[in-house]
Each structure stands twice: as structure tokens, then as C-alpha cells.
Coordinates of C-alpha atoms in Angstrom, one line a residue:
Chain A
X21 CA -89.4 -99.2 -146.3
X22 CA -90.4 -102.2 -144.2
X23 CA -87.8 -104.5 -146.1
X24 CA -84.9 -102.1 -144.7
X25 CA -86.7 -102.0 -141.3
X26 CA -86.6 -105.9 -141.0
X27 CA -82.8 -106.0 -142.6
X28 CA -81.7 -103.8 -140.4
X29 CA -83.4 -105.1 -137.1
X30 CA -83.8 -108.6 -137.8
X31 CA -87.3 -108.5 -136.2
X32 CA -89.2 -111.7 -136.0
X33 CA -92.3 -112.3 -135.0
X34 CA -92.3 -114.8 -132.2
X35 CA -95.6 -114.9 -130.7
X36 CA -99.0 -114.5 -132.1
X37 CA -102.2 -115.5 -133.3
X38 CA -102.2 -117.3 -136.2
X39 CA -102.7 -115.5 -139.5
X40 CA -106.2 -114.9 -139.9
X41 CA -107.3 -116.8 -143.4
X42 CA -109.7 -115.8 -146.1
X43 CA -112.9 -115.0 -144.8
X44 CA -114.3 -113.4 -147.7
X45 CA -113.6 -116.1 -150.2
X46 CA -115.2 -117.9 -153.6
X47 CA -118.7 -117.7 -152.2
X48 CA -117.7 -113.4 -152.6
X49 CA -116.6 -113.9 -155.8
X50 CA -119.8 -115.7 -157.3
X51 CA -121.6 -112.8 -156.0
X52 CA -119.1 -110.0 -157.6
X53 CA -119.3 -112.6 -161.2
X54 CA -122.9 -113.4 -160.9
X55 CA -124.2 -109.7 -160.2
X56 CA -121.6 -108.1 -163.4
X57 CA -123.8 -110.8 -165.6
X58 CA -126.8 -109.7 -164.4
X59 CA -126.2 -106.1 -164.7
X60 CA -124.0 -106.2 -167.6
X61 CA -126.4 -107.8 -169.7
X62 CA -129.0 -104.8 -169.0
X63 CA -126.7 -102.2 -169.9
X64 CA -126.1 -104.2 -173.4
X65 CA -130.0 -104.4 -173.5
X66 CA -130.6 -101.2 -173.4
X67 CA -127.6 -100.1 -176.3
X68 CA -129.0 -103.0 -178.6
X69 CA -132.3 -102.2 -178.2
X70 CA -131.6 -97.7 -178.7
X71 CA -129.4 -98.9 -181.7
X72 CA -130.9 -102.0 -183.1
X73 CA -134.4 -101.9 -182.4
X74 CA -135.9 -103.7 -184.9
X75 CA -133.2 -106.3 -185.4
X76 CA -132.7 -107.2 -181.5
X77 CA -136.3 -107.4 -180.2
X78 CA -136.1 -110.6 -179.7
X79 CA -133.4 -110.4 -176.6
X80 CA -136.2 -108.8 -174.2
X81 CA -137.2 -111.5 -173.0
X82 CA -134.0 -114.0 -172.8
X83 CA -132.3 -110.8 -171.3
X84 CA -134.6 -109.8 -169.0
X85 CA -134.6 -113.8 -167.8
X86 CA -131.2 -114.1 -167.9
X87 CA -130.5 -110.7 -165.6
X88 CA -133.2 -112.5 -162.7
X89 CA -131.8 -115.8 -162.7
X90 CA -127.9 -114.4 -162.3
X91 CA -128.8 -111.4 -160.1
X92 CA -130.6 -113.9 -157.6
X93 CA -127.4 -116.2 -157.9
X94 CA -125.7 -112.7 -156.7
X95 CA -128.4 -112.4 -154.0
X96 CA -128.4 -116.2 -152.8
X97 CA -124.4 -116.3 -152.6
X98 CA -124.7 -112.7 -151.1
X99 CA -127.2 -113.9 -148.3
X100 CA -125.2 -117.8 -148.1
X101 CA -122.0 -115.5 -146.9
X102 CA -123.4 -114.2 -144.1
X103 CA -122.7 -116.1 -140.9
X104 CA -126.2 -115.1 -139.5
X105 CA -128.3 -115.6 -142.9
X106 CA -131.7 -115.9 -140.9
X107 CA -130.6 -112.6 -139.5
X108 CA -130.5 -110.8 -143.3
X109 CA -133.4 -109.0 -142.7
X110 CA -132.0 -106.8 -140.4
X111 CA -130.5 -104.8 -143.4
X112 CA -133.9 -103.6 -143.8
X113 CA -135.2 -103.2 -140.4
X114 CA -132.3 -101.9 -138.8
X115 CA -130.4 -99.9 -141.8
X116 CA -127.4 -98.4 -141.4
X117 CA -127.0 -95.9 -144.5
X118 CA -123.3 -94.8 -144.0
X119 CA -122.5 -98.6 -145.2
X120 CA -122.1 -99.5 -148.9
X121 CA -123.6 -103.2 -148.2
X122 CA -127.0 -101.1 -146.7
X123 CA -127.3 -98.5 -149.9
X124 CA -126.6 -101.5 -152.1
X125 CA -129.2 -103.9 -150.9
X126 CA -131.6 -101.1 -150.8
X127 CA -130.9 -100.7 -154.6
X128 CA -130.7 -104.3 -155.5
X129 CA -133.9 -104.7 -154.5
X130 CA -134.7 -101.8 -156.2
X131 CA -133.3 -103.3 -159.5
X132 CA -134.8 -106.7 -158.6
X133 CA -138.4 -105.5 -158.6
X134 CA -137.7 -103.8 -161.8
X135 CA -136.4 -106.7 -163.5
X136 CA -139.1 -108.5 -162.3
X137 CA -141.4 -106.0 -163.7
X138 CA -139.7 -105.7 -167.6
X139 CA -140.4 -109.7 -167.2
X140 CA -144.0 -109.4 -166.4
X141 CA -144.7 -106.5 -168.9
X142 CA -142.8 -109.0 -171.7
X143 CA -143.9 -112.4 -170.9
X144 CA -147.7 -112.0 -169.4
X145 CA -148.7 -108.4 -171.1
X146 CA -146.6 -108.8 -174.6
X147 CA -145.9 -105.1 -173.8
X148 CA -142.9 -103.9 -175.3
X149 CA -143.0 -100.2 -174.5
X150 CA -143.6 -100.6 -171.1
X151 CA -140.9 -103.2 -171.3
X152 CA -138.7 -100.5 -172.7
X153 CA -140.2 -97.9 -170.1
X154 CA -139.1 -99.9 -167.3
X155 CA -135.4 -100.4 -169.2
X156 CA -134.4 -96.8 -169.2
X157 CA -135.7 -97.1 -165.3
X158 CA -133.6 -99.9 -164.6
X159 CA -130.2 -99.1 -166.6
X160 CA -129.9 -96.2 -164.4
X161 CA -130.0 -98.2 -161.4
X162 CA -127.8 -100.8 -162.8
X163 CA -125.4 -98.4 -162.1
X164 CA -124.9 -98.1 -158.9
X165 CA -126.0 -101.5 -158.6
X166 CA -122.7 -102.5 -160.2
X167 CA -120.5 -100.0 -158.4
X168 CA -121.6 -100.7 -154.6
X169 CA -119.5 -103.3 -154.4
X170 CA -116.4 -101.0 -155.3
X171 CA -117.8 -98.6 -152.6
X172 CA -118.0 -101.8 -150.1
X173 CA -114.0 -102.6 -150.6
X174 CA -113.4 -98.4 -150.7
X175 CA -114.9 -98.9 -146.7
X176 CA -113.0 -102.1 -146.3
X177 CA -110.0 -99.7 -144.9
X178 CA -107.8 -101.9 -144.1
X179 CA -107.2 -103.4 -147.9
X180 CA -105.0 -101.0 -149.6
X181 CA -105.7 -103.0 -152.9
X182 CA -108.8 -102.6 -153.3
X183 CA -108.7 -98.8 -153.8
X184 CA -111.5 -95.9 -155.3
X185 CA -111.8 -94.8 -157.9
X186 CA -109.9 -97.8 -159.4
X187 CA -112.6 -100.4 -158.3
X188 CA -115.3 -98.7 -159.1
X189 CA -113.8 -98.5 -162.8
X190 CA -113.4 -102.3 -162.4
X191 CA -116.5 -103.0 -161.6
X192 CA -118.4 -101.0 -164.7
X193 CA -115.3 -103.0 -167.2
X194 CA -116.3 -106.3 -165.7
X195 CA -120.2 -105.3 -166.3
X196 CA -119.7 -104.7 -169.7
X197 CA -117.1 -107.8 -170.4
X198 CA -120.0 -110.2 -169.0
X199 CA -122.6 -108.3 -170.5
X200 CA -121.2 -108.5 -174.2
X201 CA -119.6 -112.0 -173.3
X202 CA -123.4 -113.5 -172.3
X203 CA -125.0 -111.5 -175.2
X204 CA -123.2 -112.7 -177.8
X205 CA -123.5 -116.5 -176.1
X206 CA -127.4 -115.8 -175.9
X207 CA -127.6 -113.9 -179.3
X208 CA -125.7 -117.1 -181.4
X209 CA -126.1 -116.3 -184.8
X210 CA -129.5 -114.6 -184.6
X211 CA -127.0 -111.2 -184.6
X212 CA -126.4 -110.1 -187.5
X213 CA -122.5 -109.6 -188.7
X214 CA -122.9 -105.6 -187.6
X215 CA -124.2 -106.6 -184.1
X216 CA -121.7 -109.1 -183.5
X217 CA -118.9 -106.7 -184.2
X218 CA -120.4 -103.9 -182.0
X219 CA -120.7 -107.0 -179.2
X220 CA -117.1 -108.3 -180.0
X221 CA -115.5 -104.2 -179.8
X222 CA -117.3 -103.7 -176.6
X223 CA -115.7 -107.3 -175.4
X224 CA -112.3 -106.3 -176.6
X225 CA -112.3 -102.7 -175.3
X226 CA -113.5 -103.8 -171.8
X227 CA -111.1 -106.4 -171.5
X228 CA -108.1 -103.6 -172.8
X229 CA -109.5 -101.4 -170.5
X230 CA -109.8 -103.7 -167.6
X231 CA -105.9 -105.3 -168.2
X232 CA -104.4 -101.8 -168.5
X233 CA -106.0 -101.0 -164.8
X234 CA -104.3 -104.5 -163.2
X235 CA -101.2 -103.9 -164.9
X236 CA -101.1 -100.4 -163.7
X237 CA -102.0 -101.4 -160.4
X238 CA -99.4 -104.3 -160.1
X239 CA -96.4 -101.6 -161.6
X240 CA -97.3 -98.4 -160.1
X241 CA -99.6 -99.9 -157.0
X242 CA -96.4 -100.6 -155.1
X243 CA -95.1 -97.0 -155.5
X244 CA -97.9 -95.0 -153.4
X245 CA -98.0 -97.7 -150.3
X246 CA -95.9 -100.6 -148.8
X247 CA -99.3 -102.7 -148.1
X248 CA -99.9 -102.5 -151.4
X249 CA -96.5 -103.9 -152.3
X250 CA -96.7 -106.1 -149.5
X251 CA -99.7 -107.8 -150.9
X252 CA -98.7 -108.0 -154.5
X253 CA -95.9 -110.1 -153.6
X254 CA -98.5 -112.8 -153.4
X255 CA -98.9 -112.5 -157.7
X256 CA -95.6 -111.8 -158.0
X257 CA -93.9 -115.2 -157.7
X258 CA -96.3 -115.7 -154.6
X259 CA -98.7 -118.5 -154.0
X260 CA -101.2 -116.5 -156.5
X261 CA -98.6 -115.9 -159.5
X262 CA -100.4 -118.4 -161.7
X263 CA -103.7 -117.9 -161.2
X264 CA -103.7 -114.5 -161.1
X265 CA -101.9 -114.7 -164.6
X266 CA -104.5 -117.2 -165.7
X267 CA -107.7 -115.2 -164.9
X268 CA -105.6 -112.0 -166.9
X269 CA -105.3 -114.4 -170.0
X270 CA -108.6 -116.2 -170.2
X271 CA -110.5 -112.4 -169.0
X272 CA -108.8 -109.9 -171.1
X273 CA -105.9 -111.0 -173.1
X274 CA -107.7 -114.3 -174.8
X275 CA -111.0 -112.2 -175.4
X276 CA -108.5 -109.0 -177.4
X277 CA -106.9 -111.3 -179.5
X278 CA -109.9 -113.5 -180.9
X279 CA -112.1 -109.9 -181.1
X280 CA -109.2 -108.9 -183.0
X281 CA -109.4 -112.0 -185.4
X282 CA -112.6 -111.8 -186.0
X283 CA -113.1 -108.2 -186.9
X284 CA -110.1 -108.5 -189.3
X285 CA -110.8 -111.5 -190.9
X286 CA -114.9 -110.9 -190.5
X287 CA -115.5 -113.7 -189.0
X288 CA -117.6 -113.9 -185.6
X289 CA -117.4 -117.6 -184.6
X290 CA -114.3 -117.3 -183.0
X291 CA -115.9 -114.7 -180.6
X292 CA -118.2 -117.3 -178.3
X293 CA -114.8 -119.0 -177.7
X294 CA -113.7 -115.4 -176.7
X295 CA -116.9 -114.6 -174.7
X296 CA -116.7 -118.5 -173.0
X297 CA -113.0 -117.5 -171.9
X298 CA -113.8 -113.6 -170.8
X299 CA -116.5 -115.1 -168.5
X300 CA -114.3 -117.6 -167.0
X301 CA -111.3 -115.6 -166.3
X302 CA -113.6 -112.8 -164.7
X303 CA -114.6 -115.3 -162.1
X304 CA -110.3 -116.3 -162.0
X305 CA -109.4 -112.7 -161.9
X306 CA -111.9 -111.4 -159.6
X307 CA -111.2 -114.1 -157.2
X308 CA -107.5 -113.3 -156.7
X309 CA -108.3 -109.6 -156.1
X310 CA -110.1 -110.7 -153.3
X311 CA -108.4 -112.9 -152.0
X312 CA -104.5 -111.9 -151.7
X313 CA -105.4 -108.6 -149.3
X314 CA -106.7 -110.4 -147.0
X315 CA -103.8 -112.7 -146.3
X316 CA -101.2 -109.6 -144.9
X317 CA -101.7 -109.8 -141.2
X318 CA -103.1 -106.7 -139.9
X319 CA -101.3 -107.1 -136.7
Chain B
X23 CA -116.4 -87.8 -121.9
X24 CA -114.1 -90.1 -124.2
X25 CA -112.3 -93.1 -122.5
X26 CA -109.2 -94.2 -123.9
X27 CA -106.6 -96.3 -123.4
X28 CA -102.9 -96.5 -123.3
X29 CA -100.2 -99.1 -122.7
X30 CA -96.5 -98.3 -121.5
X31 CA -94.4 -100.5 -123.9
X32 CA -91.5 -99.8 -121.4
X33 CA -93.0 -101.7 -118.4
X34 CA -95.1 -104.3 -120.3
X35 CA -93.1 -107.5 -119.7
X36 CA -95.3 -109.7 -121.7
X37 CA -96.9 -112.0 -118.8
X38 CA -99.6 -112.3 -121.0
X39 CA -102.5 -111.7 -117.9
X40 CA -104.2 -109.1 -119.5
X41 CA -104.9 -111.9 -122.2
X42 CA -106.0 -114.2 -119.9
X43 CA -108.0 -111.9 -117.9
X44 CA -110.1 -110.7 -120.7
X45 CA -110.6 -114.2 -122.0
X46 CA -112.2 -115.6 -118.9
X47 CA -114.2 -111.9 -118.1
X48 CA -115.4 -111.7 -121.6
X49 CA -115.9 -115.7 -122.1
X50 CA -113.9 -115.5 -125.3
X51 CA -113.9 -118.8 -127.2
X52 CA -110.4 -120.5 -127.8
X53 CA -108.5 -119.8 -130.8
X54 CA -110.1 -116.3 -130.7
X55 CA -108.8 -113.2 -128.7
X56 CA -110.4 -109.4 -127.7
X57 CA -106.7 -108.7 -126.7
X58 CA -103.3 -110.5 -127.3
X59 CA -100.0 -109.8 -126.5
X60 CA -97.1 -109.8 -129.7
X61 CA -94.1 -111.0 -129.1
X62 CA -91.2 -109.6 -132.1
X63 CA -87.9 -110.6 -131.3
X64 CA -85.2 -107.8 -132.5
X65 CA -81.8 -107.8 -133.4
X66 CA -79.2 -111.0 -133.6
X67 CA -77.8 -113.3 -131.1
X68 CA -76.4 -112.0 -128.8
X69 CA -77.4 -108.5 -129.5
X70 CA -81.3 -109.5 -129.2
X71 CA -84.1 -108.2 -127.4
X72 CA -87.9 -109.1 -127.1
X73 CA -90.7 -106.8 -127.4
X74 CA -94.0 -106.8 -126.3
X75 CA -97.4 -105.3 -127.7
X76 CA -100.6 -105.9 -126.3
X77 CA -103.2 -105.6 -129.2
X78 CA -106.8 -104.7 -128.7
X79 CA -109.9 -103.0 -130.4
X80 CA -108.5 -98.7 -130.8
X81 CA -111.7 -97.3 -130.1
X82 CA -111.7 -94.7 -133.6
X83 CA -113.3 -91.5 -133.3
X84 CA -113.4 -92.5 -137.1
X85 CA -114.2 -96.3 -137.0
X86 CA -114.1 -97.8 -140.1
X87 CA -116.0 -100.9 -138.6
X88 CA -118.9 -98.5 -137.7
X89 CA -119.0 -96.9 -141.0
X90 CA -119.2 -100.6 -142.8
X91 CA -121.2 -102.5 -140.5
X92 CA -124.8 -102.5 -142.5
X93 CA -127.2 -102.6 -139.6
X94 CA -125.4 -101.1 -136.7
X95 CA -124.5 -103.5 -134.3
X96 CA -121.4 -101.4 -134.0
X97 CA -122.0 -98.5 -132.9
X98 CA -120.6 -95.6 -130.4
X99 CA -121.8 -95.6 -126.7
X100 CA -121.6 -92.1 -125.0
X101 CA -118.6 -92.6 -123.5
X102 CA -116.7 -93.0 -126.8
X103 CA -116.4 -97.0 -126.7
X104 CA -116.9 -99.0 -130.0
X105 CA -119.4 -101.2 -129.1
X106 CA -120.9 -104.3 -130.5
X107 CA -124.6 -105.7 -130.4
X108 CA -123.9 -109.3 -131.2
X109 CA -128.2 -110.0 -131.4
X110 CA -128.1 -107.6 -134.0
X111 CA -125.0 -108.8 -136.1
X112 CA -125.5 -110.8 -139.4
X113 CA -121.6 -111.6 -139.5
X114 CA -121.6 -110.6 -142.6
X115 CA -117.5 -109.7 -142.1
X116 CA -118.2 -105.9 -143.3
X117 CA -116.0 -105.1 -140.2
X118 CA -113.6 -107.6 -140.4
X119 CA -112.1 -106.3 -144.0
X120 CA -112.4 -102.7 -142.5
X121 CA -110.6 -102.8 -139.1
X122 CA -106.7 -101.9 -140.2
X123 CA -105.5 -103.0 -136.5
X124 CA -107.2 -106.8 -137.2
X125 CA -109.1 -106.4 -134.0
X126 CA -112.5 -108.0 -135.1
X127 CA -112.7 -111.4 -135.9
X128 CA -115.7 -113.9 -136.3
X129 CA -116.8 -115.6 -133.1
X130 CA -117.0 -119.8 -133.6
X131 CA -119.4 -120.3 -131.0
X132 CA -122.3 -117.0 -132.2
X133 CA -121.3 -116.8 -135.6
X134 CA -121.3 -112.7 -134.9
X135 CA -118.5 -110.7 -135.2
X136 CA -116.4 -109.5 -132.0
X137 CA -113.9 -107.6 -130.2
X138 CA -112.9 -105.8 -127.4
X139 CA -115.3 -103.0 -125.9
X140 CA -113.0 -101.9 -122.9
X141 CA -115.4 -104.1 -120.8
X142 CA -118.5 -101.7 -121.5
X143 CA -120.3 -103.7 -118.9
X144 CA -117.6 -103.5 -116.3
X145 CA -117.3 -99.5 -117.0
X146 CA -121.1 -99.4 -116.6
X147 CA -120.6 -100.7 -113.0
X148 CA -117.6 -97.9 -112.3
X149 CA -115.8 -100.7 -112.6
X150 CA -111.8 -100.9 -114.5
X151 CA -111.5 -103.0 -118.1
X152 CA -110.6 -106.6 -116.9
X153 CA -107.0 -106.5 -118.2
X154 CA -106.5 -103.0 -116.5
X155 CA -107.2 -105.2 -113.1
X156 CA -104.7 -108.0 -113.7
X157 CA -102.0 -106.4 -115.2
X158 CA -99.3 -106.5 -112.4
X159 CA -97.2 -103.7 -113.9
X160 CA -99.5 -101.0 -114.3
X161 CA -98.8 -101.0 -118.0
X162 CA -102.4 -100.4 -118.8
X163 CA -103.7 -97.1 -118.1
X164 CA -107.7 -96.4 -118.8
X165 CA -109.5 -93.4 -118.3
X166 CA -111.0 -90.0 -119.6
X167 CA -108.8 -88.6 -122.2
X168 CA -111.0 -85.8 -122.6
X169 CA -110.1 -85.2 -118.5
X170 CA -107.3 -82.8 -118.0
X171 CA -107.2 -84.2 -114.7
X172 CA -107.8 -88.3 -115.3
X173 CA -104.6 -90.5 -115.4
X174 CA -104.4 -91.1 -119.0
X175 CA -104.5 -87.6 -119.7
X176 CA -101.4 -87.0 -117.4
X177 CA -99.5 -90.1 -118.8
X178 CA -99.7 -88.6 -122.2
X179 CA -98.7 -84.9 -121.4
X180 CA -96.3 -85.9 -119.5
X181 CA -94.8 -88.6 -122.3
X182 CA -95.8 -86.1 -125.6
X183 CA -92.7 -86.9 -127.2
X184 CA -93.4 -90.5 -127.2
X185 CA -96.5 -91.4 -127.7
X186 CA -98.3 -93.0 -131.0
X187 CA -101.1 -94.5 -132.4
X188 CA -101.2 -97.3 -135.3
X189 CA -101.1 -96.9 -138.5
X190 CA -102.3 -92.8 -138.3
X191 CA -102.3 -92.7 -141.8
X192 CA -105.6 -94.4 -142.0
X193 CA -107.8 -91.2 -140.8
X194 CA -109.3 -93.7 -138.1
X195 CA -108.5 -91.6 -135.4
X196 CA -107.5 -94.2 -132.8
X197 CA -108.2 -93.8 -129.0
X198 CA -105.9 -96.3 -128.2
X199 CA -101.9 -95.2 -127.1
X200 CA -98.7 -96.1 -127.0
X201 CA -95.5 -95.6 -125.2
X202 CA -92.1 -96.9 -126.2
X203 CA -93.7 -98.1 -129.2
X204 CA -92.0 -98.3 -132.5
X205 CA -92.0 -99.3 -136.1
X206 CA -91.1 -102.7 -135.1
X207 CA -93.7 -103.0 -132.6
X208 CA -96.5 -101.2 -133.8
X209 CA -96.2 -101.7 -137.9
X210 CA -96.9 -105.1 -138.9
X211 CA -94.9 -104.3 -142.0
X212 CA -91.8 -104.0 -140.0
X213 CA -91.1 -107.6 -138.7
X214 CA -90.9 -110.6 -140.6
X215 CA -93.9 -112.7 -139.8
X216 CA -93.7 -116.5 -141.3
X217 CA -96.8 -118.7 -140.8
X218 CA -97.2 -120.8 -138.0
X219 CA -94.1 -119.3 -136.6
X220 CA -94.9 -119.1 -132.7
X221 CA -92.9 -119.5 -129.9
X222 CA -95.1 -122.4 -128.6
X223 CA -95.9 -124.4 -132.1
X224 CA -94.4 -127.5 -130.7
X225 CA -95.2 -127.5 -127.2
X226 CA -96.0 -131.3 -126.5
X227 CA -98.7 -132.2 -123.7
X228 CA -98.1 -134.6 -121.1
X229 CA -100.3 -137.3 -121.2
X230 CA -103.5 -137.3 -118.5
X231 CA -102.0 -139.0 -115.6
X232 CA -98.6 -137.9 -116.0
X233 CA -96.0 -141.0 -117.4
X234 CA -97.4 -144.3 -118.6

């Protein structure tokens, strides 16, 4: 509609404040990346260990390890964003609940402690149940863990893009593609063939999953609101074009044709090349998604 | 009691003093602005015409920005303003991503988020919003829209057919008017906008001292 408006009226804007820039940028998207590794690879903890649990024992520990370090990458980037970082505390001395950034540190914390716990119950006690206790505690709260984020862009009203329930799907996908992806890095050929397959389907089916959301959203998207169309100009021949199409290869279309090799042809080396290329074109893809709303001009 | 603002596009001739007079009121840094004035030039030569929009915070019933902002340094006073508590702000941009109108921004000088709050300080001293004061039109009318009796209230019954809000589609519930307004002013979608394009982009200073 506003393409006929500015045909027919010629309207320029002549006078105004510049365009305002990106002010959620890359330091956003290593917390979106780092936090879908460190939940992620807790959700694929707690299938390996329900369906394997003889076999896969040995990933409590390097899991649980690997969740802290990445989830306080998420917490350090989350905290190095603010403009006031001394001032962080005030999330939990002054809380405001209606806001998706308040729930979600209340539960990262949450999920931190428990991490923190399934480390000292595995490391210092050698306890595995208690270990496994704590897991089914914590995979709940993974959960919502990994979809605040989608809640914090449903609040973010002014982005068309970034839309419920689509982001909230996203979000889960990309928590499962760098869950598998870092699990079958960490596993290496300690997995048996079986495991590795399981890993490489739930690889493949995220990333299938996650492309036929983007491409839905970059065909239909444009339909249901003019922002939306607006904005997708900027990976449609736009300034983001390549990259965007970069991050959809290396995340999802890279990942579905090597899981796809090596299930037919049984053979599961070719799938750390996949999970090395899912994990770097989730950081690529997630990126542009954040980035290309924020450069309509809201005035 | 709910204040609310509107502007008559009809008599604003884009002097720009309601800019100015917020800026120096509010102390608002350079390169940042609490209120601007658009400028979208319409039609072709010599058929052309110049609108302008003064552009400040709308004051939601529904703010989005008080909804996001983690610790509530936006909240409502009882008056109905949108107001900000810049000690309590951890700029972490919540707000900035949620305000459809692109009335927040980041101030350089606190590193807190800000915007305009209809001069709550001024309206706690029965005094007008700054740019109310200066502008030398009467294009800005403040008051009580939940007065039968105030000015605002009478402007808008008395204009019904011609006043709007932007972007009502968003639910926010703006308490910030219009009249004369149209797509081209008021939809941002609706003008083409290219970077850097401003009237003033080349402006060259005199050197200190005049001619050397």
C-alpha cells in the first residue's frame, strides 16, 4: 500500500533525524547463540540419557560444563549490552513482571543454580541420580529459559518481524540445532552409530523445521503487513541479501544435506562438518533477524 | 484525570520552536530529540507542498515501553504521563525496540533511555509543556482529555471527523492527536525516506571570525 501512496504523492522526506542505527546488534546475537547452546545441549542431555543410559553416561559431566560455560557467555553478553551494567541489579530489586527481560532473568538464574547444582552433584559427590534428579528439574526450566527471548521481541511492538508464535518456535529449533550440533562435536566417536543417527535426525529435522519457518516468513510475511514487507526488502536484494542467504545455507540447508549423506550412506563423519556449519550459520541467521527490523524508521 | 496532547497539522508551519524549546527546558543532548518536527515534501514541481509533523512521546494508555521496561523506570504518573526514572534505567533498550512511534532513544551523555514526559515537572508546577509555551501558532494544545470542559477536549469534539492517532493498529492506545494529519504525514511507510537525506546535510559553517 505504501508503494502506491509514495507513487502517487511523490512524498519525500526532507527533514529529520537521522535514521536511528542498530542498537541491538552482535553483542544480542551472542546472547540469543550462546544461550540456544547452553539450553539446547540440556534438552539433548536429558533424551540421551532417558534413551541411552548406559551408553551415554559419560556426557554428564562435559554437558553439564559445557551448558555453564555457554549460558554465562549468554549472561556476560546479556549484562555487557546494557548501557548501565553496574545498574543490572535492579532486575532484581526493582522487578517489573509484566516484562519478558524480568521473567527471563528470574528463570535464568533459576536454571543457572541448577546447572551449577547437576555439576556439583557430578564432579564433587560422583552422584548420578541426583545428577539426573536435578535434570528432569532443569529441562523443564530450559524451556522457558529458551523461549523468553521470543516473548522479549513479541513486547518489542514496534518490529513486525519478530512475531509470536513464530519466534517462540524459532527459538525451541535453534535449541535443538545447537544442542545436537555441540553433542555430536562433544560426543566424537564415543557415540555409537545408533546415537549418531538419532543426533544427526534431530540436526536435520531442526534445521528443516527452522528453514520452512524463514521461508514462510519471507513469502507469506509480506502478505499480513507492509512493515513486514518493508523490512524484508533488506534480504531481498537489500544490504542483507547475502548474509542472510549465507546463515540459511551454513544453519539449515548445509546441516540437511550432510545428515542426509550420512544416514544413507551410514556414515557419521561427515556430520561434525554438518554440526560445525549449523552452529555457524545460527549465529549468521540469527544475527540478520535482528538486525534488519530495526533499520525501518519508526517515524 | 488523563492529559493529552494534540497538534493542528493545519496551523503548524514548521518553525521548529517547539524543538528548540524542549531542547533547552529539558537539556536534551545534541544529536538527540524529546520532540522533532518532520518535514515530507508532497507532490511534483510545481504542484508541491511541504508538511509538517511534530513528533513526540504518545503517552499510551497501553505503552508498550512500560510493559517491556524490566525494572520500571517507565512507569504511569497519575495524571496519565509516561514517565521515566533515568536513576533507575539500565538502558538496556527494552523500550527502544518497543516504542512503534521511535520516541525513545538512548541518551549519550546518561547512558539511560529518554523521551518526552510532557514536561512532568513543569505540569507539577501548574505550569504548560515547554513547547506548548513557544509555539507561536497555538498548534499545540495540552490539557485534560478526560475534561469535557478542558481545551483539548473541545478541539477534538469539535474536529471528530479529523482527528487520528498513529499507527492505531498497534493496540497502544495513544494519547497523543492529530489534526490535518494524513498517511503521508503520520505513516512513516508512506514517504520515501533515503538516508542522510535532510534539508540541511550540506549546510557549510562560516569560519569563527567571519572571512579570512
Amino acid at each position: 500500500m505504501a508503494h502506491e501512496i509514495i507513487a502517487a504523492t511523490n512524498a519525500i522526506v526532507t527533514l529529520d533525524v537521522a535514521l536511528p542505527g542498530i542498537v541491538w546488534g552482535w553483542i544480542i546475537t551472542m546472547n540469543m547463540w550462546a544461550k540456544s547452546i547452553g539450553t539446547g545441549i540440556i534438552f539433548l542431555t536429558f533424551f540421551l540419557l532417558k534413551k541411552y543410559p548406559i551408553e551415554t553416561g559419560f556426557i554428564r559431566f562435559p554437558a553439564v560444563v559445557i551448558s555453564i560455560v555457554t549460558i554465562h557467555l549468554f549472561l556476560f553478553f546479556t549484562v555487557i549490552d546494557l548501557h548501565q551494567m553496574f545498574r543490572f541489579w535492579h532486575i532484581f530489586f526493582y522487578p517489573h513482571m509484566t516484562s519478558a527481560i524480568t521473567v527471563g532473568a528470574w528463570m535464568a538464574t533459576g536454571f543457572v543454580g541448577l546447572i551449577l547444582g547437576m555439576a556439583y552433584f557430578i564432579y564433587l559427590k560422583k552422584d548420578e541420580a541426583m545428577y539426573d534428579k536435578l535434570l528432569n528439574y532443569t529441562v523443564v526450566l530450559a524451556i522457558p529459559v529458551t523461549l523468553y527471548t521470543a516473548g522479549l521481541m513479541a513486547q518489542s511492538t514496534a518490529r513486525e518481524l519478530w512475531q509470536m508464535p513464530t519466534e517462540s518456535a524459532q527459538m525451541i529449533l535453534a535449541a535443538l540445532l545447537a544442542g545436537s550440533a555441540t553433542m555430536l562435536l562433544m560426543g566424537g566417536n564415543k557415540f555409537s552409530d545408533e546415537i549418531k543417527k538419532d543426533l544427526g535426525i534431530i540436526l536435520g529435522l531442526s534445521a528443516l523445521a527452522a528453514f520452512i519457518l524463514y521461508m514462510a516468513e519471507i513469502i507469506f510475511g509480506p502478505m499480513k503487513a507492509e512493515e513486514v514487507a518493508a523490512v524484508l526488502e533488506y534480504i531481498k536484494g537489500g544490504e542483507y541479501t547475502i548474509m542472510f542467504w549465507m546463515g540459511q545455507l551454513l544453519a539449515f540447508i548445509v546441516p540437511m544435506v550432510l545428515v542426509c549423506m550420512s544416514i544413507t550412506k551410514k556414515s557419521y563423519y561427515l556430520l561434525k562438518v554438518a554440526a560445525i556449519s549449523a552452529l555457524i550459520g545460527l549465529w549468521i541467521s540469527k544475527h540478520v533477524w535482528l538486525v534488519i527490523p530495526q533499520l525501518l524508521s519508526m517515524s | 484525570m488523563q492529559l493529552g496532547f494534540l497538534v493542528d497539522l493545519h496551523l503548524c508551519m514548521g518553525c521548529k520552536g517547539c524543538e528548540i524549546a524542549c531542547k533547552v527546558e529539558n537539556e536534551v543532548p545534541l544529536s538527540t530529540w524529546r520532540l522533532r518536527v518532520k518535514y515530507v515534501d508532497v507532490g511534483s514541481f510545481p504542484e508541491t507542498r511541504r508538511t509538517f509533523t511534530p513528533l513526540r512521546c504518545n503517552h499510551c494508555a497501553n505503552a508498550p515501553c512500560e510493559r517491556i521496561c524490566p525494572v520500571s523506570a517507565l512507569h504511569y504518573l497519575e495524571n496519565g504521563i509516561v514517565n521515566i526514572d533515568k536513576e533507575r534505567c539500565i538502558g538496556c533498550a527494552g523500550c527502544v525496540m518497543a516504542c512503534p512511534y521511535g520516541a525513545i532513544y538512548i541518551d549519550p551523555q546518561t547512558q539511560t533511555a529518554d523521551k518526552c514526559t510532557y514536561c512532568a515537572h513543569r505540569i507539577a508546577s501548574a505550569m504548560m509543556p515547554s513547547c506548548v509555551v513557544a509555539c507561536p501558532v497555538e498548534a499545540n494544545i495540552f490539557g485534560d482529555i478526560s475534561d469535557p470542559m478542558s481545551s483539548i477536549s473541545k478541539y477534538i469534539s469539535s474536529h471528530q471527523g479529523n482527528v487520528q492517532v498513529r499507527k492505531p493498529e498497534k493496540g497502544t492506545e495513544p494519547h497523543h492527536y492529530y489534526v490535518g494529519g494524513g498517511n503521508v504525514t503520520l505513516n512513516p511507510l508512506a514517504s520515501f525516506r533515503g538516508e542522510g537525506h535532510n534539508l540541511f546535510n550540506n549546510l557549510t559553517h562560516l569560519p569563527v571570525g567571519g572571512h579570512h
